Amino acid sequence: MRDKIVAGNWKMNLSFEEAIHLATTLNGWVADNQPIPQVIIAPSAIYLQTLLEGVDEQYIKIAAQDVSTHEKGAYTGEISAQQLDSIGLDYSLVGHSEQRQYHGETDETVAQKMEQLYAHQITPILCIGEQLEERQSDRHFDVVKNQLLQALKPQIVENLTNLIVAYEPVWAIGTGQTASPEQAQEMHAHIRQVLLEEFGVELANNTSILYGGSVNASTAEELFSQPDIDGGLVGGASLKYEDFTQIITSIKA
Ligand code: PEP
């Protein structure tokens, strides 16, 4: 059966000292509050190794925020899946809407990154979600289905063992405008149905589908109580210890 997961996307925030302080404080809190859903944090790349060493992986998993489409070579500024694997990293976000918006990420580059991650046994947290105008013109189900299927090319599906999907409607990210529990649940059910039809019951049942987009301590409980919402990908609120721990406790482990 699938895991309940709360993942924090720290984006480009926190100094080195702040990152260590937040991660180690969280680690202590998670250790003291078992059983608890799986907690994952995605810090800036320069902190990955220190945090991997600084937290206990049975309590907190560390994820990269992005990965290169390439295996290795002359790609200044990029970080490969092979390099992430070489420091012992097991998770990476891929296809985040901020990468799509600011760095020209396309469904094609997302598929290449997925392939790199699977080649190095790193579990992707695949981010998909529609723009506001796509929802307003009633295309949101098709857009999300297309993003999902483009990311799961046959050569990837062949090696598919672990997959986490994060449904993040772009209009809800960082805007304070959370999708309603009904809107989120119907999209999560749609994503699970697509997984079922295309790849079979095992993948559909075992894939944790997280909701992301302005989750906060007061909206988390109702969102996470929906049958197809297996947890959250949390941006802004994951930077605040009180809010993030309250969000984690909103979900039944
Ligand atoms: C995100 O960046 O993945 C996210 C969900 O951000 P926020 O919670 O701040 O909307």
PDB file of C-alpha atoms and ligand atoms in Angstrom:
ATOM      1  CA  MET A   1       0.000   0.000   0.000  1.00  0.00           C
ATOM      2  CA  ARG A   2       1.150   3.537  -0.625  1.00  0.00           C
ATOM      3  CA  ASP A   3       2.924   5.813   1.857  1.00  0.00           C
ATOM      4  CA  LYS A   4       1.563   8.965   3.420  1.00  0.00           C
ATOM      5  CA  ILE A   5       4.123  11.677   2.739  1.00  0.00           C
ATOM      6  CA  VAL A   6       4.640  15.325   3.603  1.00  0.00           C
ATOM      7  CA  ALA A   7       7.421  16.929   1.574  1.00  0.00           C
ATOM      8  CA  GLY A   8       8.810  20.429   2.109  1.00  0.00           C
ATOM      9  CA  ASN A   9      10.131  22.320  -0.890  1.00  0.00           C
ATOM     10  CA  TRP A  10      12.447  24.933   0.581  1.00  0.00           C
ATOM     11  CA  LYS A  11      13.071  26.484  -2.865  1.00  0.00           C
ATOM     12  CA  MET A  12      15.896  29.101  -2.799  1.00  0.00           C
ATOM     13  CA  ASN A  13      15.505  29.966   0.880  1.00  0.00           C
ATOM     14  CA  LEU A  14      17.449  29.711   4.150  1.00  0.00           C
ATOM     15  CA  SER A  15      21.090  30.340   4.991  1.00  0.00           C
ATOM     16  CA  PHE A  16      23.328  27.366   5.739  1.00  0.00           C
ATOM     17  CA  GLU A  17      22.866  27.797   9.513  1.00  0.00           C
ATOM     18  CA  GLU A  18      19.102  28.213   9.172  1.00  0.00           C
ATOM     19  CA  ALA A  19      18.853  25.107   6.993  1.00  0.00           C
ATOM     20  CA  ILE A  20      20.802  22.975   9.456  1.00  0.00           C
ATOM     21  CA  HIS A  21      18.828  24.322  12.387  1.00  0.00           C
ATOM     22  CA  LEU A  22      15.443  23.667  10.756  1.00  0.00           C
ATOM     23  CA  ALA A  23      16.406  20.195   9.506  1.00  0.00           C
ATOM     24  CA  THR A  24      17.858  19.021  12.824  1.00  0.00           C
ATOM     25  CA  THR A  25      14.984  20.472  14.857  1.00  0.00           C
ATOM     26  CA  LEU A  26      12.516  18.732  12.559  1.00  0.00           C
ATOM     27  CA  ASN A  27      14.485  15.514  12.842  1.00  0.00           C
ATOM     28  CA  GLY A  28      14.171  15.619  16.622  1.00  0.00           C
ATOM     29  CA  TRP A  29      10.466  16.371  16.426  1.00  0.00           C
ATOM     30  CA  VAL A  30       9.784  13.537  13.962  1.00  0.00           C
ATOM     31  CA  ALA A  31      11.765  11.114  16.167  1.00  0.00           C
ATOM     32  CA  ASP A  32       9.675  12.124  19.198  1.00  0.00           C
ATOM     33  CA  ASN A  33       6.319  11.921  17.431  1.00  0.00           C
ATOM     34  CA  GLN A  34       6.271   8.507  15.799  1.00  0.00           C
ATOM     35  CA  PRO A  35       4.300   7.095  14.078  1.00  0.00           C
ATOM     36  CA  ILE A  36       4.220   9.892  11.564  1.00  0.00           C
ATOM     37  CA  PRO A  37       3.945  10.141   7.765  1.00  0.00           C
ATOM     38  CA  GLN A  38       7.157  10.033   5.752  1.00  0.00           C
ATOM     39  CA  VAL A  39       8.801  13.475   5.881  1.00  0.00           C
ATOM     40  CA  ILE A  40      10.944  14.640   2.965  1.00  0.00           C
ATOM     41  CA  ILE A  41      12.713  17.983   2.651  1.00  0.00           C
ATOM     42  CA  ALA A  42      14.135  19.472  -0.529  1.00  0.00           C
ATOM     43  CA  PRO A  43      16.782  22.091   0.308  1.00  0.00           C
ATOM     44  CA  SER A  44      19.020  24.024  -2.072  1.00  0.00           C
ATOM     45  CA  ALA A  45      21.591  21.794  -3.750  1.00  0.00           C
ATOM     46  CA  ILE A  46      24.566  23.188  -1.818  1.00  0.00           C
ATOM     47  CA  TYR A  47      23.059  21.905   1.441  1.00  0.00           C
ATOM     48  CA  LEU A  48      22.155  18.406   0.251  1.00  0.00           C
ATOM     49  CA  GLN A  49      25.174  16.524   1.477  1.00  0.00           C
ATOM     50  CA  THR A  50      25.365  18.257   4.858  1.00  0.00           C
ATOM     51  CA  LEU A  51      21.682  17.596   5.504  1.00  0.00           C
ATOM     52  CA  LEU A  52      21.955  13.986   4.353  1.00  0.00           C
ATOM     53  CA  GLU A  53      24.619  13.535   6.995  1.00  0.00           C
ATOM     54  CA  GLY A  54      22.880  15.707   9.574  1.00  0.00           C
ATOM     55  CA  VAL A  55      19.507  13.968   9.786  1.00  0.00           C
ATOM     56  CA  ASP A  56      18.523  10.383  10.472  1.00  0.00           C
ATOM     57  CA  GLU A  57      17.136   8.925   7.263  1.00  0.00           C
ATOM     58  CA  GLN A  58      14.622   6.800   9.122  1.00  0.00           C
ATOM     59  CA  TYR A  59      12.954  10.088  10.144  1.00  0.00           C
ATOM     60  CA  ILE A  60      13.677  12.534   7.321  1.00  0.00           C
ATOM     61  CA  LYS A  61      14.516  11.907   3.688  1.00  0.00           C
ATOM     62  CA  ILE A  62      16.360  14.511   1.664  1.00  0.00           C
ATOM     63  CA  ALA A  63      15.414  15.373  -1.930  1.00  0.00           C
ATOM     64  CA  ALA A  64      17.031  17.463  -4.650  1.00  0.00           C
ATOM     65  CA  GLN A  65      14.902  20.187  -6.211  1.00  0.00           C
ATOM     66  CA  ASP A  66      15.960  19.378  -9.761  1.00  0.00           C
ATOM     67  CA  VAL A  67      18.313  17.243 -11.838  1.00  0.00           C
ATOM     68  CA  SER A  68      20.055  17.577 -15.195  1.00  0.00           C
ATOM     69  CA  THR A  69      18.709  15.972 -18.364  1.00  0.00           C
ATOM     70  CA  HIS A  70      22.295  14.828 -19.067  1.00  0.00           C
ATOM     71  CA  GLU A  71      24.386  11.999 -17.685  1.00  0.00           C
ATOM     72  CA  LYS A  72      27.604  14.054 -17.356  1.00  0.00           C
ATOM     73  CA  GLY A  73      29.890  16.466 -19.182  1.00  0.00           C
ATOM     74  CA  ALA A  74      30.086  20.125 -20.194  1.00  0.00           C
ATOM     75  CA  TYR A  75      26.874  21.411 -18.614  1.00  0.00           C
ATOM     76  CA  THR A  76      28.042  24.198 -16.332  1.00  0.00           C
ATOM     77  CA  GLY A  77      25.848  24.746 -13.313  1.00  0.00           C
ATOM     78  CA  GLU A  78      23.952  21.480 -13.629  1.00  0.00           C
ATOM     79  CA  ILE A  79      23.851  18.485 -11.302  1.00  0.00           C
ATOM     80  CA  SER A  80      23.428  14.985 -12.675  1.00  0.00           C
ATOM     81  CA  ALA A  81      21.433  12.082 -11.283  1.00  0.00           C
ATOM     82  CA  GLN A  82      24.703  10.181 -11.096  1.00  0.00           C
ATOM     83  CA  GLN A  83      26.150  12.885  -8.824  1.00  0.00           C
ATOM     84  CA  LEU A  84      23.022  12.923  -6.648  1.00  0.00           C
ATOM     85  CA  ASP A  85      23.257   9.159  -6.377  1.00  0.00           C
ATOM     86  CA  SER A  86      26.956   9.378  -5.488  1.00  0.00           C
ATOM     87  CA  ILE A  87      26.162  11.337  -2.295  1.00  0.00           C
ATOM     88  CA  GLY A  88      23.455   8.832  -1.357  1.00  0.00           C
ATOM     89  CA  LEU A  89      20.387  10.836  -2.340  1.00  0.00           C
ATOM     90  CA  ASP A  90      17.166   8.872  -2.937  1.00  0.00           C
ATOM     91  CA  TYR A  91      14.614  11.502  -4.042  1.00  0.00           C
ATOM     92  CA  SER A  92      14.347  14.443  -6.423  1.00  0.00           C
ATOM     93  CA  LEU A  93      11.633  16.846  -7.456  1.00  0.00           C
ATOM     94  CA  VAL A  94      11.187  16.978 -11.207  1.00  0.00           C
ATOM     95  CA  GLY A  95       9.048  19.194 -13.427  1.00  0.00           C
ATOM     96  CA  HIS A  96       8.286  21.794 -10.759  1.00  0.00           C
ATOM     97  CA  SER A  97       6.208  24.608 -12.254  1.00  0.00           C
ATOM     98  CA  GLU A  98       8.899  27.165 -11.346  1.00  0.00           C
ATOM     99  CA  GLN A  99      11.355  25.185 -13.478  1.00  0.00           C
ATOM    100  CA  ARG A 100       8.761  25.051 -16.247  1.00  0.00           C
ATOM    101  CA  GLN A 101       8.090  28.786 -15.939  1.00  0.00           C
ATOM    102  CA  TYR A 102      11.592  30.226 -15.430  1.00  0.00           C
ATOM    103  CA  HIS A 103      13.905  27.638 -16.993  1.00  0.00           C
ATOM    104  CA  GLY A 104      12.062  26.461 -20.066  1.00  0.00           C
ATOM    105  CA  GLU A 105      11.259  23.037 -18.623  1.00  0.00           C
ATOM    106  CA  THR A 106       9.052  21.124 -21.075  1.00  0.00           C
ATOM    107  CA  ASP A 107       7.335  17.750 -20.948  1.00  0.00           C
ATOM    108  CA  GLU A 108      10.232  16.502 -23.077  1.00  0.00           C
ATOM    109  CA  THR A 109      12.927  17.666 -20.606  1.00  0.00           C
ATOM    110  CA  VAL A 110      10.869  16.294 -17.723  1.00  0.00           C
ATOM    111  CA  ALA A 111      10.860  12.894 -19.463  1.00  0.00           C
ATOM    112  CA  GLN A 112      14.648  13.064 -19.921  1.00  0.00           C
ATOM    113  CA  LYS A 113      15.115  13.916 -16.249  1.00  0.00           C
ATOM    114  CA  MET A 114      12.808  11.064 -15.246  1.00  0.00           C
ATOM    115  CA  GLU A 115      14.942   8.720 -17.307  1.00  0.00           C
ATOM    116  CA  GLN A 116      18.111   9.954 -15.577  1.00  0.00           C
ATOM    117  CA  LEU A 117      16.561   9.536 -12.142  1.00  0.00           C
ATOM    118  CA  TYR A 118      15.387   5.992 -12.829  1.00  0.00           C
ATOM    119  CA  ALA A 119      18.769   5.069 -14.259  1.00  0.00           C
ATOM    120  CA  HIS A 120      20.213   5.921 -10.833  1.00  0.00           C
ATOM    121  CA  GLN A 121      17.397   4.525  -8.667  1.00  0.00           C
ATOM    122  CA  ILE A 122      16.350   7.964  -7.427  1.00  0.00           C
ATOM    123  CA  THR A 123      12.624   8.257  -6.764  1.00  0.00           C
ATOM    124  CA  PRO A 124      11.101  11.177  -8.669  1.00  0.00           C
ATOM    125  CA  ILE A 125       8.549  13.471  -7.099  1.00  0.00           C
ATOM    126  CA  LEU A 126       6.934  14.344 -10.400  1.00  0.00           C
ATOM    127  CA  CYS A 127       5.194  17.730 -10.303  1.00  0.00           C
ATOM    128  CA  ILE A 128       2.267  18.290 -12.647  1.00  0.00           C
ATOM    129  CA  GLY A 129      -0.550  20.821 -12.685  1.00  0.00           C
ATOM    130  CA  GLU A 130      -2.565  23.133 -14.849  1.00  0.00           C
ATOM    131  CA  GLN A 131      -2.429  26.907 -15.335  1.00  0.00           C
ATOM    132  CA  LEU A 132      -5.416  29.007 -14.309  1.00  0.00           C
ATOM    133  CA  GLU A 133      -6.607  29.597 -17.886  1.00  0.00           C
ATOM    134  CA  GLU A 134      -6.452  25.864 -18.580  1.00  0.00           C
ATOM    135  CA  ARG A 135      -8.792  25.251 -15.662  1.00  0.00           C
ATOM    136  CA  GLN A 136     -11.041  28.132 -16.658  1.00  0.00           C
ATOM    137  CA  SER A 137     -11.361  26.692 -20.160  1.00  0.00           C
ATOM    138  CA  ASP A 138     -12.080  23.250 -18.711  1.00  0.00           C
ATOM    139  CA  ARG A 139      -8.921  21.663 -20.079  1.00  0.00           C
ATOM    140  CA  HIS A 140      -7.329  20.874 -16.697  1.00  0.00           C
ATOM    141  CA  PHE A 141      -7.979  17.125 -16.732  1.00  0.00           C
ATOM    142  CA  ASP A 142      -6.496  16.736 -20.225  1.00  0.00           C
ATOM    143  CA  VAL A 143      -3.503  18.948 -19.440  1.00  0.00           C
ATOM    144  CA  VAL A 144      -2.611  16.999 -16.315  1.00  0.00           C
ATOM    145  CA  LYS A 145      -3.127  13.627 -18.034  1.00  0.00           C
ATOM    146  CA  ASN A 146      -0.883  14.725 -20.865  1.00  0.00           C
ATOM    147  CA  GLN A 147       1.871  15.940 -18.495  1.00  0.00           C
ATOM    148  CA  LEU A 148       1.725  12.627 -16.641  1.00  0.00           C
ATOM    149  CA  LEU A 149       1.886  10.469 -19.751  1.00  0.00           C
ATOM    150  CA  GLN A 150       4.629  12.553 -21.360  1.00  0.00           C
ATOM    151  CA  ALA A 151       6.767  12.058 -18.247  1.00  0.00           C
ATOM    152  CA  LEU A 152       6.175   8.308 -18.163  1.00  0.00           C
ATOM    153  CA  LYS A 153       7.664   7.204 -21.470  1.00  0.00           C
ATOM    154  CA  PRO A 154       7.751   3.427 -22.169  1.00  0.00           C
ATOM    155  CA  GLN A 155      11.478   3.117 -21.393  1.00  0.00           C
ATOM    156  CA  ILE A 156      10.777   4.736 -18.010  1.00  0.00           C
ATOM    157  CA  VAL A 157       7.708   2.687 -17.202  1.00  0.00           C
ATOM    158  CA  GLU A 158       9.693  -0.497 -17.846  1.00  0.00           C
ATOM    159  CA  ASN A 159      11.912   0.403 -14.866  1.00  0.00           C
ATOM    160  CA  LEU A 160       9.210   1.955 -12.783  1.00  0.00           C
ATOM    161  CA  THR A 161       9.469   0.883  -9.184  1.00  0.00           C
ATOM    162  CA  ASN A 162       8.874   3.967  -7.105  1.00  0.00           C
ATOM    163  CA  LEU A 163       6.931   6.995  -8.205  1.00  0.00           C
ATOM    164  CA  ILE A 164       5.564   9.940  -6.265  1.00  0.00           C
ATOM    165  CA  VAL A 165       3.310  12.382  -8.091  1.00  0.00           C
ATOM    166  CA  ALA A 166       2.641  15.900  -6.823  1.00  0.00           C
ATOM    167  CA  TYR A 167      -0.447  17.580  -8.221  1.00  0.00           C
ATOM    168  CA  GLU A 168       0.284  21.287  -7.999  1.00  0.00           C
ATOM    169  CA  PRO A 169      -2.165  23.578  -9.775  1.00  0.00           C
ATOM    170  CA  VAL A 170       0.033  26.468 -10.911  1.00  0.00           C
ATOM    171  CA  TRP A 171      -2.565  29.032  -9.846  1.00  0.00           C
ATOM    172  CA  ALA A 172      -2.290  27.759  -6.264  1.00  0.00           C
ATOM    173  CA  ILE A 173       1.501  27.807  -5.879  1.00  0.00           C
ATOM    174  CA  GLY A 174       2.718  30.618  -3.680  1.00  0.00           C
ATOM    175  CA  THR A 175      -0.546  32.531  -4.185  1.00  0.00           C
ATOM    176  CA  GLY A 176      -2.320  31.727  -0.930  1.00  0.00           C
ATOM    177  CA  GLN A 177      -5.153  30.330  -3.053  1.00  0.00           C
ATOM    178  CA  THR A 178      -5.439  26.642  -2.142  1.00  0.00           C
ATOM    179  CA  ALA A 179      -7.504  24.304  -4.323  1.00  0.00           C
ATOM    180  CA  SER A 180     -10.629  23.239  -2.491  1.00  0.00           C
ATOM    181  CA  PRO A 181     -10.561  19.682  -1.093  1.00  0.00           C
ATOM    182  CA  GLU A 182     -13.166  18.740  -3.757  1.00  0.00           C
ATOM    183  CA  GLN A 183     -11.098  20.218  -6.626  1.00  0.00           C
ATOM    184  CA  ALA A 184      -7.964  18.502  -5.367  1.00  0.00           C
ATOM    185  CA  GLN A 185      -9.675  15.147  -4.730  1.00  0.00           C
ATOM    186  CA  GLU A 186     -11.270  14.993  -8.186  1.00  0.00           C
ATOM    187  CA  MET A 187      -7.924  15.670  -9.842  1.00  0.00           C
ATOM    188  CA  HIS A 188      -6.122  13.126  -7.663  1.00  0.00           C
ATOM    189  CA  ALA A 189      -8.789  10.525  -8.506  1.00  0.00           C
ATOM    190  CA  HIS A 190      -8.301  11.391 -12.192  1.00  0.00           C
ATOM    191  CA  ILE A 191      -4.516  10.949 -11.923  1.00  0.00           C
ATOM    192  CA  ARG A 192      -4.977   7.587 -10.196  1.00  0.00           C
ATOM    193  CA  GLN A 193      -7.461   6.529 -12.880  1.00  0.00           C
ATOM    194  CA  VAL A 194      -4.958   7.435 -15.621  1.00  0.00           C
ATOM    195  CA  LEU A 195      -2.265   5.394 -13.837  1.00  0.00           C
ATOM    196  CA  LEU A 196      -4.715   2.490 -13.576  1.00  0.00           C
ATOM    197  CA  GLU A 197      -5.781   2.575 -17.220  1.00  0.00           C
ATOM    198  CA  GLU A 198      -2.302   3.054 -18.639  1.00  0.00           C
ATOM    199  CA  PHE A 199      -0.075   1.084 -16.267  1.00  0.00           C
ATOM    200  CA  GLY A 200      -2.227  -1.215 -14.145  1.00  0.00           C
ATOM    201  CA  VAL A 201      -3.618  -1.561 -10.689  1.00  0.00           C
ATOM    202  CA  GLU A 202      -0.330  -2.037  -8.852  1.00  0.00           C
ATOM    203  CA  LEU A 203       1.163   1.279  -9.900  1.00  0.00           C
ATOM    204  CA  ALA A 204      -2.163   3.076  -9.414  1.00  0.00           C
ATOM    205  CA  ASN A 205      -2.541   1.751  -5.873  1.00  0.00           C
ATOM    206  CA  ASN A 206       1.093   2.149  -4.837  1.00  0.00           C
ATOM    207  CA  THR A 207       1.763   5.652  -6.118  1.00  0.00           C
ATOM    208  CA  SER A 208       1.494   8.357  -3.465  1.00  0.00           C
ATOM    209  CA  ILE A 209      -0.161  11.415  -4.967  1.00  0.00           C
ATOM    210  CA  LEU A 210       0.601  14.605  -3.028  1.00  0.00           C
ATOM    211  CA  TYR A 211      -1.254  17.879  -3.230  1.00  0.00           C
ATOM    212  CA  GLY A 212       0.777  21.092  -3.467  1.00  0.00           C
ATOM    213  CA  GLY A 213      -0.258  24.722  -3.674  1.00  0.00           C
ATOM    214  CA  SER A 214      -0.470  27.050  -0.684  1.00  0.00           C
ATOM    215  CA  VAL A 215      -1.056  24.248   1.822  1.00  0.00           C
ATOM    216  CA  ASN A 216      -1.028  25.701   5.321  1.00  0.00           C
ATOM    217  CA  ALA A 217      -1.800  24.581   8.841  1.00  0.00           C
ATOM    218  CA  SER A 218      -5.491  25.448   8.517  1.00  0.00           C
ATOM    219  CA  THR A 219      -6.169  23.868   5.095  1.00  0.00           C
ATOM    220  CA  ALA A 220      -4.065  20.707   5.455  1.00  0.00           C
ATOM    221  CA  GLU A 221      -6.408  18.526   7.489  1.00  0.00           C
ATOM    222  CA  GLU A 222      -9.374  18.668   5.125  1.00  0.00           C
ATOM    223  CA  LEU A 223      -7.186  18.258   2.045  1.00  0.00           C
ATOM    224  CA  PHE A 224      -5.338  15.289   3.516  1.00  0.00           C
ATOM    225  CA  SER A 225      -8.521  13.537   4.589  1.00  0.00           C
ATOM    226  CA  GLN A 226      -9.555  13.033   0.946  1.00  0.00           C
ATOM    227  CA  PRO A 227      -9.256   9.398  -0.176  1.00  0.00           C
ATOM    228  CA  ASP A 228      -6.851   9.993  -3.070  1.00  0.00           C
ATOM    229  CA  ILE A 229      -4.701  12.650  -1.393  1.00  0.00           C
ATOM    230  CA  ASP A 230      -1.752  10.882   0.197  1.00  0.00           C
ATOM    231  CA  GLY A 231      -0.081  13.948   1.649  1.00  0.00           C
ATOM    232  CA  GLY A 232       1.353  17.235   0.505  1.00  0.00           C
ATOM    233  CA  LEU A 233       4.183  19.053  -1.179  1.00  0.00           C
ATOM    234  CA  VAL A 234       4.520  22.223   0.859  1.00  0.00           C
ATOM    235  CA  GLY A 235       6.483  25.318  -0.154  1.00  0.00           C
ATOM    236  CA  GLY A 236       6.268  28.476   1.959  1.00  0.00           C
ATOM    237  CA  ALA A 237       4.804  26.822   5.055  1.00  0.00           C
ATOM    238  CA  SER A 238       7.589  24.220   5.152  1.00  0.00           C
ATOM    239  CA  LEU A 239      10.038  26.969   6.128  1.00  0.00           C
ATOM    240  CA  LYS A 240       8.206  27.581   9.390  1.00  0.00           C
ATOM    241  CA  TYR A 241       8.750  24.874  12.006  1.00  0.00           C
ATOM    242  CA  GLU A 242       5.392  25.352  13.776  1.00  0.00           C
ATOM    243  CA  ASP A 243       3.376  25.408  10.560  1.00  0.00           C
ATOM    244  CA  PHE A 244       5.176  22.485   8.971  1.00  0.00           C
ATOM    245  CA  THR A 245       4.910  20.233  12.027  1.00  0.00           C
ATOM    246  CA  GLN A 246       1.232  21.103  12.332  1.00  0.00           C
ATOM    247  CA  ILE A 247       0.739  20.218   8.651  1.00  0.00           C
ATOM    248  CA  ILE A 248       2.480  16.885   9.219  1.00  0.00           C
ATOM    249  CA  THR A 249       0.228  16.076  12.159  1.00  0.00           C
ATOM    250  CA  SER A 250      -2.835  16.877  10.027  1.00  0.00           C
ATOM    251  CA  ILE A 251      -2.334  13.626   8.171  1.00  0.00           C
ATOM    252  CA  LYS A 252      -3.059  10.250   9.653  1.00  0.00           C
ATOM    253  CA  ALA A 253       0.069   8.088   9.345  1.00  0.00           C
TER     254      ALA A 253
HETATM  255  C1  PEP B   1       5.710  24.385  -4.151  1.00  0.00           C
HETATM  256  O1  PEP B   1       6.556  25.202  -4.462  1.00  0.00           O
HETATM  257  O2  PEP B   1       5.832  23.205  -4.497  1.00  0.00           O
HETATM  258  C2  PEP B   1       4.563  24.847  -3.367  1.00  0.00           C
HETATM  259  C3  PEP B   1       3.551  24.042  -3.211  1.00  0.00           C
HETATM  260  O3  PEP B   1       4.646  26.113  -2.840  1.00  0.00           O
HETATM  261  P1  PEP B   1       3.601  26.818  -1.845  1.00  0.00           P
HETATM  262  O4  PEP B   1       3.210  25.813  -0.802  1.00  0.00           O
HETATM  263  O5  PEP B   1       4.354  27.975  -1.276  1.00  0.00           O
HETATM  264  O6  PEP B   1       2.423  27.225  -2.675  1.00  0.00           O
END
